[in-house]
Amino acid sequence: MNDFSTMANDYLARKAERDAAANTEIAEMKAALLTSLAAHGIVTVEIRFDGYADSGAIEQTTFFGADGKVVECPDILVAREGKDEVKLASLLEDFAYAALERHHDGWEINDGAFGELLINVAEASFQLDCNLRFTSHDSHSTEL
């Protein structure tokens, strides 16, 4: 029978492995996305998400060109080493879900969370803004 310390250490070791794998996958997706977006004149991507009641989804993805105007998502396949080619829109969605899972696990549970993932292609920056919802109450009892 395992004691609690052994189980906790095993859990933490497996979690560290999962986190490292997720970080590697996210880094690979970032590189592929930046290359594809830049090649098609996309300078900014905004991905909005919302989740609650044990369900969540990417609500909207908006692409901006160099002039700041909204443009359509290029209908292209994106290649990644050792992976099947996927549509750019699918890779962006997979990336957003992977980032949420890695940094805000449970974002869709109970009161959930909402926010956006902003990709600045020129600066090669990815900013995930997540707003966590919660229910609270403040109770008082006074004997008079």
GROMACS .gro file of C-alpha atoms in nm:
model
  144
    1MET     CA    1   0.000   0.000   0.000
    2ASN     CA    2   0.132   0.346  -0.091
    3ASP     CA    3   0.146   0.617   0.166
    4PHE     CA    4   0.016   0.965   0.094
    5SER     CA    5   0.362   1.116   0.037
    6THR     CA    6   0.443   0.858  -0.231
    7MET     CA    7   0.109   0.913  -0.405
    8ALA     CA    8   0.151   1.291  -0.390
    9ASN     CA    9   0.505   1.271  -0.529
   10ASP     CA   10   0.389   1.039  -0.808
   11TYR     CA   11   0.105   1.277  -0.894
   12LEU     CA   12   0.338   1.577  -0.899
   13ALA     CA   13   0.590   1.392  -1.118
   14ARG     CA   14   0.319   1.297  -1.369
   15LYS     CA   15   0.183   1.652  -1.362
   16ALA     CA   16   0.530   1.791  -1.435
   17GLU     CA   17   0.557   1.553  -1.732
   18ARG     CA   18   0.214   1.658  -1.863
   19ASP     CA   19   0.302   2.026  -1.819
   20ALA     CA   20   0.632   1.983  -2.003
   21ALA     CA   21   0.458   1.802  -2.290
   22ALA     CA   22   0.190   2.072  -2.308
   23ASN     CA   23   0.454   2.347  -2.308
   24THR     CA   24   0.637   2.175  -2.596
   25GLU     CA   25   0.313   2.132  -2.794
   26ILE     CA   26   0.216   2.497  -2.735
   27ALA     CA   27   0.561   2.618  -2.845
   28GLU     CA   28   0.538   2.411  -3.165
   29MET     CA   29   0.192   2.549  -3.240
   30LYS     CA   30   0.309   2.907  -3.176
   31ALA     CA   31   0.593   2.872  -3.425
   32ALA     CA   32   0.368   2.724  -3.695
   33LEU     CA   33   0.101   2.988  -3.637
   34LEU     CA   34   0.341   3.282  -3.654
   35THR     CA   35   0.493   3.159  -3.979
   36SER     CA   36   0.156   3.097  -4.145
   37LEU     CA   37  -0.008   3.417  -4.023
   38ALA     CA   38   0.285   3.635  -4.128
   39ALA     CA   39   0.300   3.471  -4.471
   40HIS     CA   40  -0.064   3.571  -4.530
   41GLY     CA   41  -0.046   3.931  -4.407
   42ILE     CA   42  -0.222   3.874  -4.076
   43VAL     CA   43  -0.078   4.103  -3.806
   44THR     CA   44  -0.319   4.039  -3.519
   45VAL     CA   45  -0.559   3.763  -3.416
   46GLU     CA   46  -0.816   3.793  -3.138
   47ILE     CA   47  -0.969   3.472  -3.007
   48ARG     CA   48  -1.259   3.515  -2.765
   49PHE     CA   49  -1.377   3.233  -2.538
   50ASP     CA   50  -1.650   3.180  -2.281
   51GLY     CA   51  -1.730   2.889  -2.054
   52TYR     CA   52  -1.960   2.802  -1.765
   53ALA     CA   53  -2.180   2.521  -1.635
   54ASP     CA   54  -1.925   2.257  -1.739
   55SER     CA   55  -1.918   2.371  -2.099
   56GLY     CA   56  -1.700   2.617  -2.286
   57ALA     CA   57  -1.617   2.724  -2.637
   58ILE     CA   58  -1.419   2.952  -2.858
   59GLU     CA   59  -1.684   3.211  -2.938
   60GLN     CA   60  -1.513   3.419  -3.206
   61THR     CA   61  -1.182   3.447  -3.390
   62THR     CA   62  -1.104   3.776  -3.565
   63PHE     CA   63  -0.813   3.842  -3.801
   64PHE     CA   64  -0.663   4.184  -3.872
   65GLY     CA   65  -0.442   4.288  -4.163
   66ALA     CA   66  -0.165   4.549  -4.168
   67ASP     CA   67  -0.419   4.829  -4.222
   68GLY     CA   68  -0.604   4.731  -3.903
   69LYS     CA   69  -0.909   4.610  -4.092
   70VAL     CA   70  -1.076   4.276  -4.034
   71VAL     CA   71  -0.982   4.012  -4.291
   72GLU     CA   72  -1.098   3.658  -4.354
   73CYS     CA   73  -0.909   3.363  -4.214
   74PRO     CA   74  -0.684   3.228  -4.489
   75ASP     CA   75  -0.810   2.889  -4.604
   76ILE     CA   76  -0.472   2.719  -4.583
   77LEU     CA   77  -0.319   2.403  -4.446
   78VAL     CA   78  -0.047   2.440  -4.185
   79ALA     CA   79   0.232   2.185  -4.161
   80ARG     CA   80   0.402   2.090  -3.835
   81GLU     CA   81   0.690   1.850  -3.801
   82GLY     CA   82   0.565   1.499  -3.728
   83LYS     CA   83   0.198   1.604  -3.746
   84ASP     CA   84  -0.070   1.593  -4.012
   85GLU     CA   85  -0.143   1.920  -4.190
   86VAL     CA   86  -0.444   2.104  -4.049
   87LYS     CA   87  -0.645   2.407  -4.150
   88LEU     CA   88  -0.521   2.732  -3.997
   89ALA     CA   89  -0.857   2.793  -3.825
   90SER     CA   90  -0.843   2.447  -3.664
   91LEU     CA   91  -0.486   2.498  -3.544
   92LEU     CA   92  -0.579   2.831  -3.386
   93GLU     CA   93  -0.872   2.670  -3.204
   94ASP     CA   94  -0.656   2.378  -3.087
   95PHE     CA   95  -0.393   2.625  -2.971
   96ALA     CA   96  -0.645   2.831  -2.773
   97TYR     CA   97  -0.787   2.523  -2.600
   98ALA     CA   98  -0.436   2.393  -2.522
   99ALA     CA   99  -0.335   2.728  -2.372
  100LEU     CA  100  -0.652   2.743  -2.162
  101GLU     CA  101  -0.609   2.385  -2.042
  102ARG     CA  102  -0.244   2.446  -1.954
  103HIS     CA  103  -0.287   2.782  -1.777
  104HIS     CA  104  -0.651   2.786  -1.660
  105ASP     CA  105  -0.752   2.423  -1.621
  106GLY     CA  106  -1.124   2.410  -1.542
  107TRP     CA  107  -1.204   2.743  -1.709
  108GLU     CA  108  -1.536   2.597  -1.824
  109ILE     CA  109  -1.649   2.447  -1.492
  110ASN     CA  110  -1.921   2.590  -1.265
  111ASP     CA  111  -1.926   2.971  -1.296
  112GLY     CA  112  -1.652   2.939  -1.557
  113ALA     CA  113  -1.441   3.204  -1.722
  114PHE     CA  114  -1.429   3.426  -2.026
  115GLY     CA  115  -1.162   3.625  -2.202
  116GLU     CA  116  -0.944   3.647  -2.505
  117LEU     CA  117  -0.619   3.529  -2.652
  118LEU     CA  118  -0.444   3.803  -2.846
  119ILE     CA  119  -0.173   3.713  -3.097
  120ASN     CA  120   0.052   3.995  -3.220
  121VAL     CA  121   0.235   3.845  -3.516
  122ALA     CA  122   0.491   4.124  -3.563
  123GLU     CA  123   0.597   4.107  -3.198
  124ALA     CA  124   0.560   3.727  -3.184
  125SER     CA  125   0.358   3.774  -2.865
  126PHE     CA  126   0.070   3.571  -2.728
  127GLN     CA  127  -0.136   3.720  -2.444
  128LEU     CA  128  -0.401   3.507  -2.272
  129ASP     CA  129  -0.642   3.715  -2.062
  130CYS     CA  130  -0.876   3.498  -1.857
  131ASN     CA  131  -1.148   3.632  -1.628
  132LEU     CA  132  -1.257   3.373  -1.373
  133ARG     CA  133  -1.615   3.392  -1.247
  134PHE     CA  134  -1.721   3.287  -0.900
  135THR     CA  135  -2.025   3.296  -0.678
  136SER     CA  136  -1.982   3.439  -0.335
  137HIS     CA  137  -2.187   3.547  -0.042
  138ASP     CA  138  -2.124   3.724   0.286
  139SER     CA  139  -2.330   3.598   0.581
  140HIS     CA  140  -2.380   3.761   0.918
  141SER     CA  141  -2.553   3.633   1.226
  142THR     CA  142  -2.608   3.844   1.533
  143GLU     CA  143  -2.774   3.734   1.852
  144LEU     CA  144  -2.974   4.025   1.995
   0.00000   0.00000   0.00000
